[in-house]
Coordinates of C-alpha atoms and ligand atoms in Angstrom, one line a residue:
X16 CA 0.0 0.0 0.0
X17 CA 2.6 2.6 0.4
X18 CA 3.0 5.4 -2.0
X19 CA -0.5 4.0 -3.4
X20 CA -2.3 7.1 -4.7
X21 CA -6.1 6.6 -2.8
X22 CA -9.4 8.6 -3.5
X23 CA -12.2 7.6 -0.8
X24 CA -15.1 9.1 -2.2
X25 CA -18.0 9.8 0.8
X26 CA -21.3 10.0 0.6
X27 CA -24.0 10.5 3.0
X28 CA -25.1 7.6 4.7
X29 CA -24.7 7.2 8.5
X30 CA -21.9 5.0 7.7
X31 CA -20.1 7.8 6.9
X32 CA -18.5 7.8 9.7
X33 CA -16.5 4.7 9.2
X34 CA -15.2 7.0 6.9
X35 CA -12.7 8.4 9.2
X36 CA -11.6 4.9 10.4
X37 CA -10.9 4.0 6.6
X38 CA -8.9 7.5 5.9
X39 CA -6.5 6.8 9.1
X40 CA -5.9 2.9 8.4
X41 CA -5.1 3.8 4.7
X42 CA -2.5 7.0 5.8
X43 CA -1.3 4.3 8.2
X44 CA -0.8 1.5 5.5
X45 CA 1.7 4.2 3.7
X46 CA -1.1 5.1 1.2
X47 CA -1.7 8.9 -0.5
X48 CA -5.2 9.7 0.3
X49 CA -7.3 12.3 -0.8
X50 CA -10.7 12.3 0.1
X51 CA -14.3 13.7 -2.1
X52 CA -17.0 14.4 -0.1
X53 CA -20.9 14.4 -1.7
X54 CA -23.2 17.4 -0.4
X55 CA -25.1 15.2 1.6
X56 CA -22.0 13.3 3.3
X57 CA -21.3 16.6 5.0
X58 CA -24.0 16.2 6.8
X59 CA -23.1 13.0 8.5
X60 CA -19.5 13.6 8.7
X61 CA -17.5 17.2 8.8
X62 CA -15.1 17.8 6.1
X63 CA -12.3 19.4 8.9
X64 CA -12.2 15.4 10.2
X65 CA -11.5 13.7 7.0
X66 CA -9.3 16.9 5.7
X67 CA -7.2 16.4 9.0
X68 CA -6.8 12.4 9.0
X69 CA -5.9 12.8 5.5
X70 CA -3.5 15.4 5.6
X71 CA -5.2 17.2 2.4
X72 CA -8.4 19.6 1.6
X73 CA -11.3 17.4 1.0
X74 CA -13.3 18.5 -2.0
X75 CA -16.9 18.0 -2.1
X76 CA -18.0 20.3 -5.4
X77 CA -16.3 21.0 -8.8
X78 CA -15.8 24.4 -8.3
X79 CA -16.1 27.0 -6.1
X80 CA -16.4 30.7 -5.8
X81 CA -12.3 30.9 -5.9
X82 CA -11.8 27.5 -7.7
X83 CA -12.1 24.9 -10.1
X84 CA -11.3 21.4 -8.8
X85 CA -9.8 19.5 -11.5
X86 CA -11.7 16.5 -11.8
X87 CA -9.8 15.0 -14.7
X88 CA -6.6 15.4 -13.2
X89 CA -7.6 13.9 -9.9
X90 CA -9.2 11.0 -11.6
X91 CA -6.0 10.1 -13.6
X92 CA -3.6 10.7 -10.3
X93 CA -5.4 7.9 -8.0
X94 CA -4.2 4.1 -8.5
X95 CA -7.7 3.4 -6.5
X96 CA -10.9 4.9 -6.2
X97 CA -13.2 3.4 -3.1
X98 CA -16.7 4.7 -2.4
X99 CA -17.4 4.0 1.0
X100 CA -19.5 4.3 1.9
X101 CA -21.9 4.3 -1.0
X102 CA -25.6 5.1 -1.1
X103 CA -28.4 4.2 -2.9
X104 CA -28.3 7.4 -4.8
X105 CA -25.0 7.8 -5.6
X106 CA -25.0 4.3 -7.1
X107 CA -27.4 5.0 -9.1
X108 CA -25.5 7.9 -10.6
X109 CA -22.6 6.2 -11.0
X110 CA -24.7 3.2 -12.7
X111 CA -26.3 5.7 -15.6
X112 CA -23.4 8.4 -15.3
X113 CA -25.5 11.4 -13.2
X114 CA -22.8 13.9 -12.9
X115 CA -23.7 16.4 -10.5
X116 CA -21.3 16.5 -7.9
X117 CA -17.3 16.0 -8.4
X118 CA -17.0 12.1 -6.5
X119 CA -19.4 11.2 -10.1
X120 CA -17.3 13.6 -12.0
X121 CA -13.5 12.0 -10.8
X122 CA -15.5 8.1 -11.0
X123 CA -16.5 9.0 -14.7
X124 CA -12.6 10.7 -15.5
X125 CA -10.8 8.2 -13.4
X126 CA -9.2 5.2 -15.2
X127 CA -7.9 3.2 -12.2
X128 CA -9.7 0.3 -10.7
X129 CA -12.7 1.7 -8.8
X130 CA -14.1 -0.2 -5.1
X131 CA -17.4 0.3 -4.2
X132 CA -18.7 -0.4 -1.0
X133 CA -22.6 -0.1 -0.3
X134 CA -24.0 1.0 2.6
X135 CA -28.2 0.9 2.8
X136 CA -30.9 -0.6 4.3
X137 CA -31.7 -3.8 4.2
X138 CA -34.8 -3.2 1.4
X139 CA -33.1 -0.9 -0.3
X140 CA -30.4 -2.9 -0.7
X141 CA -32.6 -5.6 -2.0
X142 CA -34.9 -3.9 -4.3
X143 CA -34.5 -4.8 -7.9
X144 CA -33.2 -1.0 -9.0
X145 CA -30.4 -1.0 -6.4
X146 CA -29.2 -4.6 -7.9
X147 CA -29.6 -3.5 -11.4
X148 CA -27.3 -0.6 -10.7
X149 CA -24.6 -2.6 -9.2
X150 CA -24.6 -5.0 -12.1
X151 CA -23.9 -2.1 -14.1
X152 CA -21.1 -1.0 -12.2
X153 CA -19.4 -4.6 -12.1
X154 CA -20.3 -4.7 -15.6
X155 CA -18.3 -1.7 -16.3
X156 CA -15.4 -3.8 -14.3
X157 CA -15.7 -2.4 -10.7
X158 CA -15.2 -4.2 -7.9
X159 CA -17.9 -4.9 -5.2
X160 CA -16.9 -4.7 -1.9
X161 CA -19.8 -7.0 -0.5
X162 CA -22.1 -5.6 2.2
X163 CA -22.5 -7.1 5.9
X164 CA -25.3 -8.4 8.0
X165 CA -26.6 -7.1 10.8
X166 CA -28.6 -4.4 13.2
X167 CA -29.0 -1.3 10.4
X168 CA -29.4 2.1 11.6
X169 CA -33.5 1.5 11.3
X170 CA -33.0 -1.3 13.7
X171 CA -34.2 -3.9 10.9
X172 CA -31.7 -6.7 10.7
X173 CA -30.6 -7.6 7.3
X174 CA -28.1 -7.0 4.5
X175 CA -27.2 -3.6 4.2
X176 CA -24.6 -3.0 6.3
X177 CA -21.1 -1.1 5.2
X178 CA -17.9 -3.7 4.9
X179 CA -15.7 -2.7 8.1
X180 CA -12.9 -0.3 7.4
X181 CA -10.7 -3.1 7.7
X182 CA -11.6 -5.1 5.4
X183 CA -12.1 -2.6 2.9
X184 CA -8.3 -2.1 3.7
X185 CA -7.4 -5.6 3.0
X186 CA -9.1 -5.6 -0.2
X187 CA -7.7 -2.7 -1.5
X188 CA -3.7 -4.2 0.0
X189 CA -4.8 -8.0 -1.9
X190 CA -5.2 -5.6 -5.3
X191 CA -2.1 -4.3 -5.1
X192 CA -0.6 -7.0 -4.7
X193 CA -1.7 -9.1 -7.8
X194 CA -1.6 -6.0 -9.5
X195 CA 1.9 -6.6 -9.9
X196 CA 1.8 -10.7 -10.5
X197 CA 2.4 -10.1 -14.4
X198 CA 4.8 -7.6 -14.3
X199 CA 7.0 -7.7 -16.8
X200 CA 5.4 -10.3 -18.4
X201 CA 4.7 -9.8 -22.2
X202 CA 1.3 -10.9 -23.2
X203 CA 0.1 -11.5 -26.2
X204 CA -3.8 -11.9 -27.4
X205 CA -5.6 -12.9 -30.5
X206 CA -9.4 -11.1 -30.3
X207 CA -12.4 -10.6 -32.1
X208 CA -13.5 -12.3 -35.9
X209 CA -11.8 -12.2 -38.8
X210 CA -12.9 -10.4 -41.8
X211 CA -12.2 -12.1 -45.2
X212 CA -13.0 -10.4 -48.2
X213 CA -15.4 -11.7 -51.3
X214 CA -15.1 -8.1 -53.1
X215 CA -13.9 -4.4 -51.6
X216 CA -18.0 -4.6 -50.1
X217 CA -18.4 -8.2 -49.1
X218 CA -17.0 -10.7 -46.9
X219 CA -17.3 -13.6 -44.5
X220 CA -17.1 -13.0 -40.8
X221 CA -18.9 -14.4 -37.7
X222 CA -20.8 -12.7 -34.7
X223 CA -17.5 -12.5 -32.4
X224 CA -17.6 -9.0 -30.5
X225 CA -14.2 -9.6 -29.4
X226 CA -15.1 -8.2 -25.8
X227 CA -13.9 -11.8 -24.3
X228 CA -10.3 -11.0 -25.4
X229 CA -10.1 -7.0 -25.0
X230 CA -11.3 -7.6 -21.0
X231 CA -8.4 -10.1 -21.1
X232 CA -6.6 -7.4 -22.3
X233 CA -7.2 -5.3 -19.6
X234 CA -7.0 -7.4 -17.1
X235 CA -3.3 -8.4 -17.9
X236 CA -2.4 -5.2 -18.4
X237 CA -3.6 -4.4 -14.7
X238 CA -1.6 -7.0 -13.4
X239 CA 1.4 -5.4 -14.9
X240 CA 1.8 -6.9 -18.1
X241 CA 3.0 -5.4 -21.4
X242 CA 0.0 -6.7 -23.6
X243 CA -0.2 -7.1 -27.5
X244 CA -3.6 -7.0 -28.5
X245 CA -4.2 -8.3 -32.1
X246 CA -7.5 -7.2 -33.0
X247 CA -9.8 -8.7 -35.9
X248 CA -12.7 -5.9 -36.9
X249 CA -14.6 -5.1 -33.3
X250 CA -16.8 -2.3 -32.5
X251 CA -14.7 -2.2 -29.1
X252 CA -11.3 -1.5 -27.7
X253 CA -9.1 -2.0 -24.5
X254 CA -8.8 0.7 -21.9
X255 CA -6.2 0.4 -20.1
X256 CA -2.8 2.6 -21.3
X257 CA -0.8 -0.7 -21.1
X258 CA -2.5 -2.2 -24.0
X259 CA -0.8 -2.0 -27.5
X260 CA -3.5 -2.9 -30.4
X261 CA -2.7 -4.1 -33.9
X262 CA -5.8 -3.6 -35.9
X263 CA -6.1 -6.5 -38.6
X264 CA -8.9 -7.7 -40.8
X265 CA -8.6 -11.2 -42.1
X266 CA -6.9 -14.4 -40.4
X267 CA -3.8 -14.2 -42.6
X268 CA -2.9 -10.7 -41.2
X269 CA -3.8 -12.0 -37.8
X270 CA -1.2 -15.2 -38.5
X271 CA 1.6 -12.7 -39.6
X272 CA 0.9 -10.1 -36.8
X273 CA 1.0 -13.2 -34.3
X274 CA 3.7 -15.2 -35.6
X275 CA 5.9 -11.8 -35.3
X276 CA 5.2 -11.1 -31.8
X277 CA 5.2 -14.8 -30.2
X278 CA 8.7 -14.8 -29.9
X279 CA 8.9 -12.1 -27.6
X280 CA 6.0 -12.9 -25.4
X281 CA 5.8 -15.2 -22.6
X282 CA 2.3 -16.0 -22.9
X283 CA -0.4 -16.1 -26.0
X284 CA -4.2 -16.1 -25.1
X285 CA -5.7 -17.1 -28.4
X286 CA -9.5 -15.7 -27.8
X287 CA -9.6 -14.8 -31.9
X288 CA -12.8 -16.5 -33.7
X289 CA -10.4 -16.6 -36.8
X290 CA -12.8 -17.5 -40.0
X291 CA -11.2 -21.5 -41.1
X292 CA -11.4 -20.2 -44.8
X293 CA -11.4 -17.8 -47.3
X294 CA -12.8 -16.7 -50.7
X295 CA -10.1 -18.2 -52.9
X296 CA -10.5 -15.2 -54.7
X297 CA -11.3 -11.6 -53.8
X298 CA -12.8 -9.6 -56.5
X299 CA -11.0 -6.2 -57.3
X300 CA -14.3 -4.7 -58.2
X301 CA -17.5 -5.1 -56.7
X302 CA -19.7 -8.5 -57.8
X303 CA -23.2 -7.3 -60.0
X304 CA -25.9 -9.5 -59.9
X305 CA -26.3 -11.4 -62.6
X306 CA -26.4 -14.8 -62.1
X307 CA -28.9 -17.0 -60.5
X308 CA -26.1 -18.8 -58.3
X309 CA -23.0 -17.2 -57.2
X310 CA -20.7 -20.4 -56.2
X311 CA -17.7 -18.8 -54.0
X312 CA -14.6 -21.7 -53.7
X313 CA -12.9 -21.3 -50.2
X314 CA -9.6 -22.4 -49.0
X315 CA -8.4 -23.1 -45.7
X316 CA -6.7 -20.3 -43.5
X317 CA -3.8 -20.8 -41.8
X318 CA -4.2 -22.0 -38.3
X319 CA -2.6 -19.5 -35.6
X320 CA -3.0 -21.6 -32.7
X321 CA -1.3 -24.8 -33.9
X322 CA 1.2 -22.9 -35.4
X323 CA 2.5 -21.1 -32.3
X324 CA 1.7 -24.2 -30.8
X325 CA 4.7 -26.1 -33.3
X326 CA 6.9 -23.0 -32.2
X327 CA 6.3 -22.5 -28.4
X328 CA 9.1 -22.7 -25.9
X329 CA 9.5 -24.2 -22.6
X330 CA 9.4 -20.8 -21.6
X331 CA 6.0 -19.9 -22.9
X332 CA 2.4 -20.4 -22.4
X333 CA -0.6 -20.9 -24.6
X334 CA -3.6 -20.3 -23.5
X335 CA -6.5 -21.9 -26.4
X336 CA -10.5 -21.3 -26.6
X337 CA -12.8 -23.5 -27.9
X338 CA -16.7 -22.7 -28.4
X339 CA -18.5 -25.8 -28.8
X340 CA -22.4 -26.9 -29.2
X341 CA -22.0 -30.5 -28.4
X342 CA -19.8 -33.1 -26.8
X343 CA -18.0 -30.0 -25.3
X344 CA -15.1 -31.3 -22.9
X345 CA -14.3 -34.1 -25.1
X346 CA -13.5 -31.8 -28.3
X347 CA -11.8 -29.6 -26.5
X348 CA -9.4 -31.9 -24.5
X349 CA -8.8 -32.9 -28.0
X350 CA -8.2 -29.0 -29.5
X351 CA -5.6 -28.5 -26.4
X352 CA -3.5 -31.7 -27.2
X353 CA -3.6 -31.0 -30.9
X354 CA -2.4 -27.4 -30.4
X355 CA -0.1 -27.8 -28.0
X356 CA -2.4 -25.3 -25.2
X357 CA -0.9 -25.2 -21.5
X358 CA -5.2 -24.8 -20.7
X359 CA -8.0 -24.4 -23.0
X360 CA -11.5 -21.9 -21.9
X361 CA -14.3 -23.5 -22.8
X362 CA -17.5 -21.9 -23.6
X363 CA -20.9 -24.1 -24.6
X364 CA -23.1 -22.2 -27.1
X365 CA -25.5 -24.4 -25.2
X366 CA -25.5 -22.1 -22.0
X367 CA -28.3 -19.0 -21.9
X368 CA -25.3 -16.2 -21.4
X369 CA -22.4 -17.6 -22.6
X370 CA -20.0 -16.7 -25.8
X371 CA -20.3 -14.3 -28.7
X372 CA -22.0 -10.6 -28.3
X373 CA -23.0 -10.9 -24.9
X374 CA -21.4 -9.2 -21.9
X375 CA -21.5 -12.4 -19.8
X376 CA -19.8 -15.6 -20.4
X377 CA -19.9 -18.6 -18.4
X378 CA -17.1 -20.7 -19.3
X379 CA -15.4 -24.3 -17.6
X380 CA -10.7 -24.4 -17.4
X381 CA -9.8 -27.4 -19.1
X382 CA -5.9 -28.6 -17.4
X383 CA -3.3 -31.0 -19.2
X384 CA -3.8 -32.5 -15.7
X385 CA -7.7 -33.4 -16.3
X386 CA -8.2 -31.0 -14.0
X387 CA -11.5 -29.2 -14.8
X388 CA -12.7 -25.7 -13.2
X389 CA -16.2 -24.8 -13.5
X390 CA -17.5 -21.3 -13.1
X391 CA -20.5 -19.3 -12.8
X392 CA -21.9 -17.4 -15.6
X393 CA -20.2 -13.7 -15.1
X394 CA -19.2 -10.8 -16.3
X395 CA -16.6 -10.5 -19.2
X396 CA -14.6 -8.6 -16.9
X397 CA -14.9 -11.1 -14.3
X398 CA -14.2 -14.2 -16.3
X399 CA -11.1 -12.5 -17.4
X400 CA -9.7 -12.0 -13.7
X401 CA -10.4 -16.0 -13.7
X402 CA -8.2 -16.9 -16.1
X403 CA -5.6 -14.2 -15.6
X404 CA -5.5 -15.8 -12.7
X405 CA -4.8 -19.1 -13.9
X406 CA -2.2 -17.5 -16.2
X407 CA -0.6 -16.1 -13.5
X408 CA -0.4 -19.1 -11.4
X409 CA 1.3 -21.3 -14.3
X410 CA 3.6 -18.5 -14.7
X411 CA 4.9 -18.2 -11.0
X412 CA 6.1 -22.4 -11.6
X413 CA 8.5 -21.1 -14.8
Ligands
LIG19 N1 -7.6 -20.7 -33.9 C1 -6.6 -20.0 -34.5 N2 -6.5 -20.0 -35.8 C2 -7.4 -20.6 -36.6 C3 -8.5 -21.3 -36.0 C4 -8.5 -21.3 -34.6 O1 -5.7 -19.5 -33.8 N3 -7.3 -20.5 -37.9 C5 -7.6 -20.8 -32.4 C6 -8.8 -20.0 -31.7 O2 -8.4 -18.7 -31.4 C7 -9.0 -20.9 -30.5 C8 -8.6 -22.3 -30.9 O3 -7.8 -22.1 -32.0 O4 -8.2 -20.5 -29.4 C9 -9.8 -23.2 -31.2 O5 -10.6 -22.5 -32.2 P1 -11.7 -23.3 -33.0 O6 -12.3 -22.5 -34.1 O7 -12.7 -23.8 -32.0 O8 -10.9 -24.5 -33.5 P2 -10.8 -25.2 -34.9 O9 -9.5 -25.9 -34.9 O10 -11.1 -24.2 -36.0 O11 -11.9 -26.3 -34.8 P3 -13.4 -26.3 -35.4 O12 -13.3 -27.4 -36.4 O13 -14.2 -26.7 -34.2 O14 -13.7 -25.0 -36.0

């Protein structure tokens, strides 16, 4: 934690005052904290206490009579933001982007990993608008800090309650630390279709989004890696600075672009949906319509997976996909032997959730071992922190 640049953002819920607890342990841990205060966590809380324990002017609006209160530049300074506590309200904001007061303002600029922990009654917490809103803050990759039971301030006794300062602490100190589990690793990852042309209008492509591979972009990059992002045609990109993207379009630039930067990496995560052929022939000029049948001969693309496969080192990972709609584990056992994959992510077409266009995926970790990991159906962030994690833990026997 120390030298760890910390926004708490408050806002006004009686736990507020937990707030103070949080501030000291953090200072205490070594971090940098500066703390943003909403209008309404004044009144639980006074700025001069948080100001004081944090050694720094809290700010609680975006400007002032005398000032303007960068929000951009506060939101790119932190390495963490944590809301703690968090209300209903201000979760709702954050959820649909309501910015009317500067903790909103620095959440929306910031691009560091972002904590929230709630802190409501026990129905509130429950009702179906509150949940909605947290999905879309994991969804945008946040990180839940899950709320306790027990007595609430209306004396029902529920869920609801504000994690302890502690814990928050602990979470925040276990982020840093695998924050830093891939660094200096190089990474490299394959993402998104592959276009391949019929004519300079047409081609043949396939519904991948290529979210599955730019959150596994992120993610490594979080951890510290140096990723290489090669990226068939995606509505989407990666976020974090740490991500390099090479744009390509069809599965033979994909093949070149991956075959030059294997070498140099100590892991490939081959998430690409690359098309298995092509038009044998791409027209220079757009096709008319004139006959009744237009017959297109394809031939088969070069296979980037069992390629790298042939190449790889005893230094370097490969990490395969396989999306399948019958006798799942079986054909993928089979794709990780035949292309040489340390692990293979397997996603069923077959579950309501999982695979292409979706934000969710629910996917099983298939070992050289036979060992097999199931998981829950989750966020594309989240299933990306799962098998960074597997990553990282092969890594740490080299
Ligand atoms: N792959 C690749 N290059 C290809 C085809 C696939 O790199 N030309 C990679 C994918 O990125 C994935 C893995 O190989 O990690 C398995 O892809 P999949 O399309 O399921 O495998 P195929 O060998 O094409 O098998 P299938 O006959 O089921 O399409």
């Amino acid at each position: 934690m120390k030298g760890k640049k910390i926004i708490v953002g408050v806002t006004g819920s009686i736990a507020a005052y937990k707030a103070a607890t949080l501030v000291r342990l953090l200072v205490k841990a070594g971090a940098e904290v500066r703390v943003l205060m909403t209008p309404a966590a004044q009144q639980f809380i006074s700025p001069l206490t948080l100001a004081t324990l944090s050694k720094h002017p809290v700010h609680s609006e975006i400007s002032s009579e005398s000032a303007w209160n960068n929000h951009v530049e506060m939101g790119l300074w932190a390495d963490a933001l944590v809301v703690a506590p968090l209300t209903a309200s201000t979760l709702a904001k954050m959820a649909h982007g309501i910015c009317d007061n500067i903790l909103v303002a620095v959440y929306l600029s910031a691009r560091c990993p972002v904590f929230f922990a709630p802190a409501m009654d026990v129905d509130m917490w429950a009702h179906r608008s509150t949940q909605d809103n947290v999905k879309r803050l994991l969804d945008c990759g946040n990180h839940l800090i899950p709320v306790g039971v027990g007595e609430l301030a209306s004396g029902l006794i529920g869920e609801g309650r504000m994690a302890e300062p502690e814990d928050i602490v602990a979470t925040l100190a276990a982020h840093f630390q695998s924050a830093d589990t891939l660094k200096g690793r190089k990474v490299m990852i394959t993402a998104g279709p592959t276009y391949e042309p019929i004519d300079p209008v047409r081609f043949i492509g396939n519904r991948s989004s290529g979210k599955m591979g730019i959150a596994l972009a992120d993610e490594a990059a979080a951890r510290g890696a140096e990723v290489t992002l090669i990226l068939g045609p995606s509505f989407y990109g990666p976020q974090h600075p740490g991500v390099t993207t090479i744009a390509v379009q069809t599965a033979d630039e994909m093949y070149e672009a991956a075959l030059m930067h294997f070498p140099g990496s100590d892991v490939a995560i081959l998430s690409a949906a690359v098309a298995d052929y092509r038009p044998q022939d791409t027209a220079n000029q757009k096709l008319k319509k004139i006959a009744d049948t237009l017959p297109i001969q394809l031939v088969k693309n070069p296979d980037i997976a069992a390629e790298l496969g042939r190449l790889k080192t005893t230094k370097q990972l490969i990490v395969g996909f396989a999306l399948e709609t019958n006798d799942e584990i079986p054909n993928a056992k089979a794709k990780m032997e035949k292309k040489n994959f340390d692990f293979i992510v397997l996603n069923s077409l077959n579950d309501p959730g999982a695979g292409f266009v979706h934000d969710t995926n629910k996917i099983s970790i298939l070992h050289r071992n036979n060992k097999i990991l199931h998981f829950e159906l989750k966020s594309k962030t989240a299933v990306a922190a799962d098998i960074i994690d597997e990553v990282a833990t092969l890594l740490s026997d080299f």
